[in-house]
CSV table of C-alpha atoms in Angstrom, one decimal:
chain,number,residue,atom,x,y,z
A,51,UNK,CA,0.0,0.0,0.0
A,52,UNK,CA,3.1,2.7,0.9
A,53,UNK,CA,4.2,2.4,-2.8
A,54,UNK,CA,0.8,3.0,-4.0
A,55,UNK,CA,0.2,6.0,-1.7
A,56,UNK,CA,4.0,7.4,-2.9
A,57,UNK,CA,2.7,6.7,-6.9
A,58,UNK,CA,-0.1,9.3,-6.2
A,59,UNK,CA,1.7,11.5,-4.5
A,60,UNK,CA,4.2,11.8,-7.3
A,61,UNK,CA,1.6,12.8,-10.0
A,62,UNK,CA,2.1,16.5,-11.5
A,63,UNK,CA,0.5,18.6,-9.4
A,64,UNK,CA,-2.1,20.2,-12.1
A,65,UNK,CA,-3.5,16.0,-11.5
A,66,UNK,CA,-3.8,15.7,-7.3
A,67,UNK,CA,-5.7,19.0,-5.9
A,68,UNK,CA,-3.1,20.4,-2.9
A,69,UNK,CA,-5.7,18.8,-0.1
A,70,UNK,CA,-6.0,15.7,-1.3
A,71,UNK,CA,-2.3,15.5,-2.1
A,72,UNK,CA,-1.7,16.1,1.9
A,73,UNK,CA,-4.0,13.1,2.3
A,74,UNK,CA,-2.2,10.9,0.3
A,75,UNK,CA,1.2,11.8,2.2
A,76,UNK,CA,-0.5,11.0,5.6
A,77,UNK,CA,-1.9,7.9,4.5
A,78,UNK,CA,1.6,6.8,3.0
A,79,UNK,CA,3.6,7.9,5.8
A,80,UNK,CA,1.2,5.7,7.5
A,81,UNK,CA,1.5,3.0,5.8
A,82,UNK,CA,5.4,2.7,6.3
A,83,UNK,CA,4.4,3.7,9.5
A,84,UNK,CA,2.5,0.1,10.1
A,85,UNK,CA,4.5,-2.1,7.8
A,86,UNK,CA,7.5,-1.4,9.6
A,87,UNK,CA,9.5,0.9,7.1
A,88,UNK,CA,10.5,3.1,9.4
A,89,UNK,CA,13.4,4.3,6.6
A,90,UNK,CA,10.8,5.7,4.7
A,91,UNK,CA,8.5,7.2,7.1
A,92,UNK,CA,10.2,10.9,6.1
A,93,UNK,CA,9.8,10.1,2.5
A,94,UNK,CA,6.3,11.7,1.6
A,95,UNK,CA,6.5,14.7,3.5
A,96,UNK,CA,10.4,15.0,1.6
A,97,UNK,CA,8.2,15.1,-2.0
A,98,UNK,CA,6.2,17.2,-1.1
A,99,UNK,CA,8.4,19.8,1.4
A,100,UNK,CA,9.8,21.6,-2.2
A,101,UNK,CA,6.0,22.1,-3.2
A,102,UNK,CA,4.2,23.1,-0.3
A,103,UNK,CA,6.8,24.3,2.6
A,104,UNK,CA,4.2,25.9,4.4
A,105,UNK,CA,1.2,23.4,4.1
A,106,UNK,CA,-0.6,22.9,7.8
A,107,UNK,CA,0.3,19.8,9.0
A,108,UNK,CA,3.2,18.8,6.5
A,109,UNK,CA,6.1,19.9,8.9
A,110,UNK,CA,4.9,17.4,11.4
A,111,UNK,CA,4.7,15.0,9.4
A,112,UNK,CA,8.0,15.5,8.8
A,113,UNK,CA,9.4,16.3,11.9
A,114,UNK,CA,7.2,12.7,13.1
A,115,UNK,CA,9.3,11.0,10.2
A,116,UNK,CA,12.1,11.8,11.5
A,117,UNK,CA,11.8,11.2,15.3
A,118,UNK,CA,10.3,7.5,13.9
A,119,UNK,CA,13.7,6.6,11.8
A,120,UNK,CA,15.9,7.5,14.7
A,121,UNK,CA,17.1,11.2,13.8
A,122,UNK,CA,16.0,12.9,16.9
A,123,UNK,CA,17.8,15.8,17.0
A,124,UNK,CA,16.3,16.8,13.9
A,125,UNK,CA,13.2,16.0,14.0
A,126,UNK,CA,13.6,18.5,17.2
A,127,UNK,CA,15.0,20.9,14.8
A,128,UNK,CA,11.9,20.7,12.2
A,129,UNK,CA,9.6,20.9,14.6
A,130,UNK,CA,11.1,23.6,16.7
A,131,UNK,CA,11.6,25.8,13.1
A,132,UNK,CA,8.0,25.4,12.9
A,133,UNK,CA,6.5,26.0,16.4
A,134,UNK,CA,8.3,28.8,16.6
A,135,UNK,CA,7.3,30.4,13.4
A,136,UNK,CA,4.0,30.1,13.8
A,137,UNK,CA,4.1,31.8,17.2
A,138,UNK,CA,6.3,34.8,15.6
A,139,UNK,CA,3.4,35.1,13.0
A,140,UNK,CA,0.8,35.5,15.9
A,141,UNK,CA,-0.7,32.0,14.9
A,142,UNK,CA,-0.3,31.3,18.9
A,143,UNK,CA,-4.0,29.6,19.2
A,144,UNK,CA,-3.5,27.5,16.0
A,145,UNK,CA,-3.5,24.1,16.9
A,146,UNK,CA,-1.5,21.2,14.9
A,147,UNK,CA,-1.7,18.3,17.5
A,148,UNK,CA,0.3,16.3,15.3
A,149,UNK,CA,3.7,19.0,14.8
A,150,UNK,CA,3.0,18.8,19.0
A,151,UNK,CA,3.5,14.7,18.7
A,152,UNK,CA,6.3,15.0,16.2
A,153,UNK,CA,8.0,17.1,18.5
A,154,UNK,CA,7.1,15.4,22.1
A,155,UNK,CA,8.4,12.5,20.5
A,156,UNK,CA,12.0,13.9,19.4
A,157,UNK,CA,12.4,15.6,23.0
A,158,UNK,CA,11.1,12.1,24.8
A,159,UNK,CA,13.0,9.7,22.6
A,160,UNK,CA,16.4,12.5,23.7
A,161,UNK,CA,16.3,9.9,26.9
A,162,UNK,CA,16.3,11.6,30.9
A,163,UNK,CA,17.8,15.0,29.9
A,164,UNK,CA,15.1,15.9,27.9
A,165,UNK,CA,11.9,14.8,29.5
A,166,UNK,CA,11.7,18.0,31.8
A,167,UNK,CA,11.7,19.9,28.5
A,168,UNK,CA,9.0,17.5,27.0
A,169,UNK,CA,6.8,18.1,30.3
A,170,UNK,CA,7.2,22.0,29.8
A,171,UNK,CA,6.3,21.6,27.0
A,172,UNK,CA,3.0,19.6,26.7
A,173,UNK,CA,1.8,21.2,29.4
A,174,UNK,CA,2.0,25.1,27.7
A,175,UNK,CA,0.6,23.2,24.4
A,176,UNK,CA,-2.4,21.6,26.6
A,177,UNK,CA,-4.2,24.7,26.6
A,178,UNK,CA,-5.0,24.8,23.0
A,179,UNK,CA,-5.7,20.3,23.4
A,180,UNK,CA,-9.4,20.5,22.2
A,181,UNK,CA,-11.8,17.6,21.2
A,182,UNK,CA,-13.4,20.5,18.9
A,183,UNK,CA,-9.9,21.1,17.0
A,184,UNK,CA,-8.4,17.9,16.6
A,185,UNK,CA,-9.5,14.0,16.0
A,186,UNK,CA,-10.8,12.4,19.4
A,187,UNK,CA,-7.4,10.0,18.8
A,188,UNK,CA,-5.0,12.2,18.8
A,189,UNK,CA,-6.3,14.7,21.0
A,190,UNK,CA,-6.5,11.3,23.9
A,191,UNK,CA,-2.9,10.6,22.7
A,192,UNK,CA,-1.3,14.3,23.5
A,193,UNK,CA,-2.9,13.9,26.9
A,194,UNK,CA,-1.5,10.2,27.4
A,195,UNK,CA,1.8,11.3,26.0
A,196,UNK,CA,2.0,14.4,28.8
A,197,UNK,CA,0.7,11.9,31.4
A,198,UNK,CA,3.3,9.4,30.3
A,199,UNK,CA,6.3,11.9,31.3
A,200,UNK,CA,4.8,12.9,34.1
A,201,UNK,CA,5.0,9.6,35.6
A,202,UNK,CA,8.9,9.4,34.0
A,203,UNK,CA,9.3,12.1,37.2
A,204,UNK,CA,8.1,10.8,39.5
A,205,UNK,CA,4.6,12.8,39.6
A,206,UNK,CA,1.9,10.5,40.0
A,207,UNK,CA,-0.7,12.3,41.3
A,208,UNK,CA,-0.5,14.9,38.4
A,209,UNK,CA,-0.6,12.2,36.0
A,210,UNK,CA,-3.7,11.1,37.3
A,211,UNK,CA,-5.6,14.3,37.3
């Protein structure tokens, strides 16, 4: 299924409208995602990064591509870039749950070091977490993913709240 996801998303573009090319690289990156190709994860949101660098969504797909194949520290970069553009722009209500994942993940998977950072993190991001701005899955999974590194220090009680 990846391959036929990464055949559609390499049409010309006048062929695949812009949204439903950003479908097609979701589905594919899931797709490696489940088969366990976790080398190609990054691809789809690489063909389409020249085309549409500011598409919503699309840098956390990338950034998640990277954190999945191993290269944390730059999937940390991407998603930092891109955080912190769209809070220079004023976009500081605008909710992407998933550039949020992408870049819990990189700062998580950075081992001990990192998790108070994650936990600062989440928790200033929590305050946009709606079930009105984002699917019910991923809005559950940003919660479970602040809960989880609030039990990696130690804080129960918060974790349970």
């Amino acid at each position: 299924a990846f391959h036929f996801f990464m055949e559609a998303l390499n049409q010309e573009n006048d062929i695949v409208p812009d949204l439903l090319r950003l479908f097609i690289c979701k589905r594919a990156q899931l797709m490696a995602l489940l088969g366990g190709f976790n080398e190609k994860i990054v691809t789809p949101a690489l063909v389409l990064k020249p085309l549409y660098s500011d598409a919503k969504y699309l840098m956390g797909m990338l950034a998640f591509g990277h954190e999945q194949k191993g290269d944390f520290k730059e999937a940390e970069r991407v998603a930092k870039y891109e955080i912190d553009f769209l809070l220079s722009s004023g976009e500081t209500g605008r909710v992407d749950g998933w550039l949020d994942h992408a870049y819990a993940h990189s700062l998580y998977f950075q081992g001990p070091s990192r998790m108070h950072d994650a936990k600062v993190f989440l928790k200033k991001r929590s305050k946009t977490w709606t079930r009105e701005n984002m699917c019910y899955f991923l809005y559950s999974h940003l919660w479970w993913h602040y809960a989880l590194v609030l039990l990696e220090g130690g804080e129960v009680d918060e974790a349970l709240r």
